[in-house]
PDB file of C-alpha atoms in Angstrom:
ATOM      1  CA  UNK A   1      17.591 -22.509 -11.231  1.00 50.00           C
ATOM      2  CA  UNK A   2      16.282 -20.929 -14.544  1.00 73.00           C
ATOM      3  CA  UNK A   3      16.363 -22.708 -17.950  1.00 83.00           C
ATOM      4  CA  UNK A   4      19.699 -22.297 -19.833  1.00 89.00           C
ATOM      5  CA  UNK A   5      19.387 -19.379 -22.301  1.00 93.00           C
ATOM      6  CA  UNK A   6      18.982 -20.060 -26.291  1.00 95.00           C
ATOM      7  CA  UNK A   7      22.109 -18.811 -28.315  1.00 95.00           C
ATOM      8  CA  UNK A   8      19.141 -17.119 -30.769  1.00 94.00           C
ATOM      9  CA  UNK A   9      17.831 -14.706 -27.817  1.00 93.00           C
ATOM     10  CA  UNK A  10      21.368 -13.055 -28.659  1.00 95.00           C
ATOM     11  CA  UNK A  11      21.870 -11.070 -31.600  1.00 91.00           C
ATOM     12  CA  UNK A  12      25.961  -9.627 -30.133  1.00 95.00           C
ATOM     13  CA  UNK A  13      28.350 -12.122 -29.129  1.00 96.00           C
ATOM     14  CA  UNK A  14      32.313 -11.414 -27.750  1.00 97.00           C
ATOM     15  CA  UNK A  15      34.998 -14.248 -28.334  1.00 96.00           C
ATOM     16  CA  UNK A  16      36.747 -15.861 -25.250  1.00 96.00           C
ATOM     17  CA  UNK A  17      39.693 -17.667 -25.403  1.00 95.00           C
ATOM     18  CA  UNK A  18      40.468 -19.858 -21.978  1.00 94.00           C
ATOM     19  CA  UNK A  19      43.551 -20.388 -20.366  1.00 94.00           C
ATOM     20  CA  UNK A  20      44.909 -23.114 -18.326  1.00 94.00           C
ATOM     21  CA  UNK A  21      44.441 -21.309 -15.126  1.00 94.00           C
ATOM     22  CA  UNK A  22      40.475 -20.430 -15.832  1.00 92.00           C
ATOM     23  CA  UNK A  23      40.116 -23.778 -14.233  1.00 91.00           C
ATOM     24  CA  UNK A  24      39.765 -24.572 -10.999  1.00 91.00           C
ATOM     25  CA  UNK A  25      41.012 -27.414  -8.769  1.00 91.00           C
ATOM     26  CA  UNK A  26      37.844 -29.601 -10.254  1.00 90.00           C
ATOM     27  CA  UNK A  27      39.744 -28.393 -14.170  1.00 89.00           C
ATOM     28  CA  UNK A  28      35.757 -26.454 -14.597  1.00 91.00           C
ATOM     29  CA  UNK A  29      36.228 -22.685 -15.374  1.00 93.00           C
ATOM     30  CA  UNK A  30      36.121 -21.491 -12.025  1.00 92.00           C
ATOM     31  CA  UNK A  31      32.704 -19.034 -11.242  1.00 91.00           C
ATOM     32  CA  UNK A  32      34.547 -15.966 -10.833  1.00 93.00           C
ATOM     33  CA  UNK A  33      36.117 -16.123 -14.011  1.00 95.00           C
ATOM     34  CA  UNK A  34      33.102 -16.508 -15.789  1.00 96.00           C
ATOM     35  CA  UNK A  35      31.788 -13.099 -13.751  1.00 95.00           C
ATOM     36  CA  UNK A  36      35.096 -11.848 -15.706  1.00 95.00           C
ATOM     37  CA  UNK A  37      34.357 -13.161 -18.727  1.00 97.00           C
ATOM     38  CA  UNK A  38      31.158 -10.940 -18.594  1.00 97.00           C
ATOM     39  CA  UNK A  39      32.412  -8.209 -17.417  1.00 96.00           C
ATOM     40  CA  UNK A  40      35.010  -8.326 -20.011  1.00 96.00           C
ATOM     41  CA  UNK A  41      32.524  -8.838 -23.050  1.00 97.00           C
ATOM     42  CA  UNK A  42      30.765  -5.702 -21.484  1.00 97.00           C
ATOM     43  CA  UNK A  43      33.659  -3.589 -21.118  1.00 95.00           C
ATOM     44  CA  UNK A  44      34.471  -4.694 -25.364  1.00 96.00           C
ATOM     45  CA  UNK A  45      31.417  -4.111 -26.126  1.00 96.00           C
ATOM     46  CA  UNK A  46      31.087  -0.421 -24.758  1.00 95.00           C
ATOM     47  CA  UNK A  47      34.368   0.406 -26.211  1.00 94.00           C
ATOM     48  CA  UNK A  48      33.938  -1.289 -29.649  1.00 94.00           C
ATOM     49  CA  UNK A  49      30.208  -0.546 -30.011  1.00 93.00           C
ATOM     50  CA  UNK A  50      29.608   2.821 -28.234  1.00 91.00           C
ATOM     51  CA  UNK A  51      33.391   3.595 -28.670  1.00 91.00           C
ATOM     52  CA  UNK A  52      33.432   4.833 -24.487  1.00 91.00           C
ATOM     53  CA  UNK A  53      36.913   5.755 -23.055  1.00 92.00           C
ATOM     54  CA  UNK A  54      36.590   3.490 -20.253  1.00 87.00           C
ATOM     55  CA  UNK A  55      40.248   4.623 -18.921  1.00 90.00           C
ATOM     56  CA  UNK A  56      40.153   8.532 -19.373  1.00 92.00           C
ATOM     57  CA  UNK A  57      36.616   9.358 -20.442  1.00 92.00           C
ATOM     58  CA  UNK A  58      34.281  11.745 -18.686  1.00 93.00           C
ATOM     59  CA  UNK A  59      31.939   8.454 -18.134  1.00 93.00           C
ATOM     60  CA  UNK A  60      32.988   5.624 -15.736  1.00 94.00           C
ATOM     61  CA  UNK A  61      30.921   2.253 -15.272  1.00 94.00           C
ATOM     62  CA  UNK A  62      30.469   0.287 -12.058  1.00 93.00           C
ATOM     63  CA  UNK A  63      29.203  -2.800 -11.696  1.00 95.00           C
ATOM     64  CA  UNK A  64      26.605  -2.830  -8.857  1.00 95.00           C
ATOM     65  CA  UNK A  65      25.103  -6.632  -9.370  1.00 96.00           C
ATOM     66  CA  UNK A  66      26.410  -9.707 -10.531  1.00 96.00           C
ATOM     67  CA  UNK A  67      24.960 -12.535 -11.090  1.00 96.00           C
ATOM     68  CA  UNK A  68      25.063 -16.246 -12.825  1.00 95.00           C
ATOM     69  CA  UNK A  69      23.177 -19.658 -13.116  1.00 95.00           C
ATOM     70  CA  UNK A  70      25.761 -22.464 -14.262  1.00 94.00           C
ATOM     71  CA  UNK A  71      24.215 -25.108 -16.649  1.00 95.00           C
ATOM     72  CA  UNK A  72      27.119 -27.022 -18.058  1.00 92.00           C
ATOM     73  CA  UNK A  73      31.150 -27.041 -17.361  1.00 88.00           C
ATOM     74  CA  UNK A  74      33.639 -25.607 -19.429  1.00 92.00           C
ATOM     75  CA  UNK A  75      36.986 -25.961 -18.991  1.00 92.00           C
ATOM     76  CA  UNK A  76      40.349 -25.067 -20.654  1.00 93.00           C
ATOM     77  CA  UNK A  77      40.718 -25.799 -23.632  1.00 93.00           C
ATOM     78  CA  UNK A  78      37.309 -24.271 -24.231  1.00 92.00           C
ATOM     79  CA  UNK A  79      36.939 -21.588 -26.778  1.00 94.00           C
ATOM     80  CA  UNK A  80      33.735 -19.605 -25.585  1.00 97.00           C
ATOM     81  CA  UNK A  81      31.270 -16.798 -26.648  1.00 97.00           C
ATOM     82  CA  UNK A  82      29.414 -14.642 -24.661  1.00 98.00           C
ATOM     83  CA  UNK A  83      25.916 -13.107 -26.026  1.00 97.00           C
ATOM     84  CA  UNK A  84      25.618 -10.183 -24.142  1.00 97.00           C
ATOM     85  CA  UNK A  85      22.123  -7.937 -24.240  1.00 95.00           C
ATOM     86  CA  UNK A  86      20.309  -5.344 -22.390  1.00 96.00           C
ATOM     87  CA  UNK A  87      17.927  -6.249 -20.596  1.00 94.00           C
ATOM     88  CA  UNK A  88      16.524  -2.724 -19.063  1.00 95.00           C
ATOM     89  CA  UNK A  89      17.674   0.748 -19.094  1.00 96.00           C
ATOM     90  CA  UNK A  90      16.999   3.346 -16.470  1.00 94.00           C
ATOM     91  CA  UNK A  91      18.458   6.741 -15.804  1.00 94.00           C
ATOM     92  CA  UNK A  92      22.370   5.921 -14.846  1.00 96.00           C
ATOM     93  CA  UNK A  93      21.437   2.319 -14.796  1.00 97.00           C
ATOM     94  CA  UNK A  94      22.324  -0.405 -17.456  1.00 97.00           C
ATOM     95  CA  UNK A  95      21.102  -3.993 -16.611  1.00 97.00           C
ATOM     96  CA  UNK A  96      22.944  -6.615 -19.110  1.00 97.00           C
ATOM     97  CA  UNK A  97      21.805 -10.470 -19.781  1.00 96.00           C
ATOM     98  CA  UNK A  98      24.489 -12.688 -20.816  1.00 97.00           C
ATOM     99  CA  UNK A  99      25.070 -16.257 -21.876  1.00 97.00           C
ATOM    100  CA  UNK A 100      28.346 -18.660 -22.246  1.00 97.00           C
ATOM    101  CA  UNK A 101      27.774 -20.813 -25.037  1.00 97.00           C
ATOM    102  CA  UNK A 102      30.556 -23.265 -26.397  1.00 95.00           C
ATOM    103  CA  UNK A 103      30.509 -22.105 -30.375  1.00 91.00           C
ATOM    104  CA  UNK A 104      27.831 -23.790 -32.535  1.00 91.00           C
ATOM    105  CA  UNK A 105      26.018 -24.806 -29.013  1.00 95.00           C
ATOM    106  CA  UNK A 106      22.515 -23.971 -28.916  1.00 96.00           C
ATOM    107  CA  UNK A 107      22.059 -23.714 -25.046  1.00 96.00           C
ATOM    108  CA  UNK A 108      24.319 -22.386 -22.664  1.00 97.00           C
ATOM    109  CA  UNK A 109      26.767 -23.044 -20.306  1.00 96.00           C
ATOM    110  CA  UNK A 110      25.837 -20.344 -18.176  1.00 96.00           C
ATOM    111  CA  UNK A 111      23.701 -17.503 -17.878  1.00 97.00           C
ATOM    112  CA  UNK A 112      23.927 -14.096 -15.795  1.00 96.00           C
ATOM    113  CA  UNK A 113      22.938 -10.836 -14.987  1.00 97.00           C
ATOM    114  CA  UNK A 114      25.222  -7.335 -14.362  1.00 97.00           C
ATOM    115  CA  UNK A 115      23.879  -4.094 -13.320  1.00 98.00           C
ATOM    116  CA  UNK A 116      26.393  -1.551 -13.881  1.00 97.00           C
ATOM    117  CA  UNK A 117      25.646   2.375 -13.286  1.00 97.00           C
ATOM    118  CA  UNK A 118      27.401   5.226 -15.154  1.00 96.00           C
ATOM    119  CA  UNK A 119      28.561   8.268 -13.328  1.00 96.00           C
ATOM    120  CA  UNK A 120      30.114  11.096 -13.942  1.00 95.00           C
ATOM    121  CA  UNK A 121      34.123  10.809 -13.737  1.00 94.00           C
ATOM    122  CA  UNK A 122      35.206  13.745 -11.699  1.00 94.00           C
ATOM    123  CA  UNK A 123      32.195  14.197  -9.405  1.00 95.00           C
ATOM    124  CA  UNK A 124      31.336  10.069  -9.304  1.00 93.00           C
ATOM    125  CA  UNK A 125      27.842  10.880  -9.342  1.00 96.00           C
ATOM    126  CA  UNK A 126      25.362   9.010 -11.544  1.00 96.00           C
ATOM    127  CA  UNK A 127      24.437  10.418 -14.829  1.00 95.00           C
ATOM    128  CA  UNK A 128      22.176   9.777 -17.203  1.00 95.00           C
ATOM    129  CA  UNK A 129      23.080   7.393 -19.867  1.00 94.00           C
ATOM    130  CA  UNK A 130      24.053   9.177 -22.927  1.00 90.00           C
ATOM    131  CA  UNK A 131      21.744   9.319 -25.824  1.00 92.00           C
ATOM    132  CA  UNK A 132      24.014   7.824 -27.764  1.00 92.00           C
ATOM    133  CA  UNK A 133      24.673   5.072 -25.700  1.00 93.00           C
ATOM    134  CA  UNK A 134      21.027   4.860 -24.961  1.00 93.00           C
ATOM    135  CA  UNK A 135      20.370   3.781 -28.542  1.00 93.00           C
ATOM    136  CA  UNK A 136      23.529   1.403 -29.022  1.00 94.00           C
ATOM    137  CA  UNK A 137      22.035  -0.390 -25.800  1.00 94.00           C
ATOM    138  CA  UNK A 138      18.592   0.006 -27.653  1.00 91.00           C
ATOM    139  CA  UNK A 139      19.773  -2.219 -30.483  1.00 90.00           C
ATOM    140  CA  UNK A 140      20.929  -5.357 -27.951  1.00 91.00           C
ATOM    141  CA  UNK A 141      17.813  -5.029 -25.698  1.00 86.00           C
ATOM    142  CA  UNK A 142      15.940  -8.204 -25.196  1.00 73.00           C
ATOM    143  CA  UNK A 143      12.568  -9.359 -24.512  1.00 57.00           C
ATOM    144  CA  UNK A 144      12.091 -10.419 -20.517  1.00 47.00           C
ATOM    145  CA  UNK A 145      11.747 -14.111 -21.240  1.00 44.00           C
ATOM    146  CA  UNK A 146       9.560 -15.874 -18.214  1.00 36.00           C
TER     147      UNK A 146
END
């Protein structure tokens, strides 16, 4: 297991409000929510920050790889951030590091990885990542930390 993230290696950060069934049967958010949570703070992100059509657009975005390391247990009533960044961008290929924190909490609850790849819309081939978008992406990237 990797060491829990720092909230500072985060400069964006999405809200997340829990709900009574984000807990499993041990009352922990369940590990598949917390893939949602990410994904979720992603999908915000792109359509707040690179303002992306995620529904109509000509640009879809699939996740390919997801990933998380669990450090701590949050459970409804929980309110949560995620600090989201890039960590690499290739070609069609956006590769995202996120944290759960607990607000004010320096370390976090959990920690992941999502690969997602853009493609075209009506052909579903990959595309390359719009300049645009390459440079919103640019201003969340983050340093590979060891």
């Amino acid at each position: 297991m990797t060491e829990s993230p720092q909230r500072t290696a985060f400069s964006h950060f999405h809200p997340i409000l829990t709900r009574p069934q984000d807990n499993d049967l041990n009352g922990h958010i369940a590990g598949a929510t917390v893939h949602g949570f990410f994904e979720t703070a992603i999908q915000a992100f792109l359509v707040e920050q690179a303002e992306l059509d995620l529904r109509d657009g000509e640009l879809a975005a699939f996740v390919v790889s997801s990933a998380a390391d669990f450090y701590a247990l949050p459970g409804f009533p929980d309110v949560l951030e995620v600090g989201l960044g890039a960590a690499r961008l290739a070609g069609s290929t956006v590769e995202y590091r996120l944290a759960l924190f607990r607000p004010g909490e320096p370390q976090a609850c959990a920690a992941g990885t999502v690969v997602q790849v853009f493609v075209e819309r009506a052909s579903g081939r990959p595309v390359m990542l719009p300049e645009t978008l390459q440079m919103i992406l640019s201003g969340v990237m983050q340093e590979q930390q060891a």
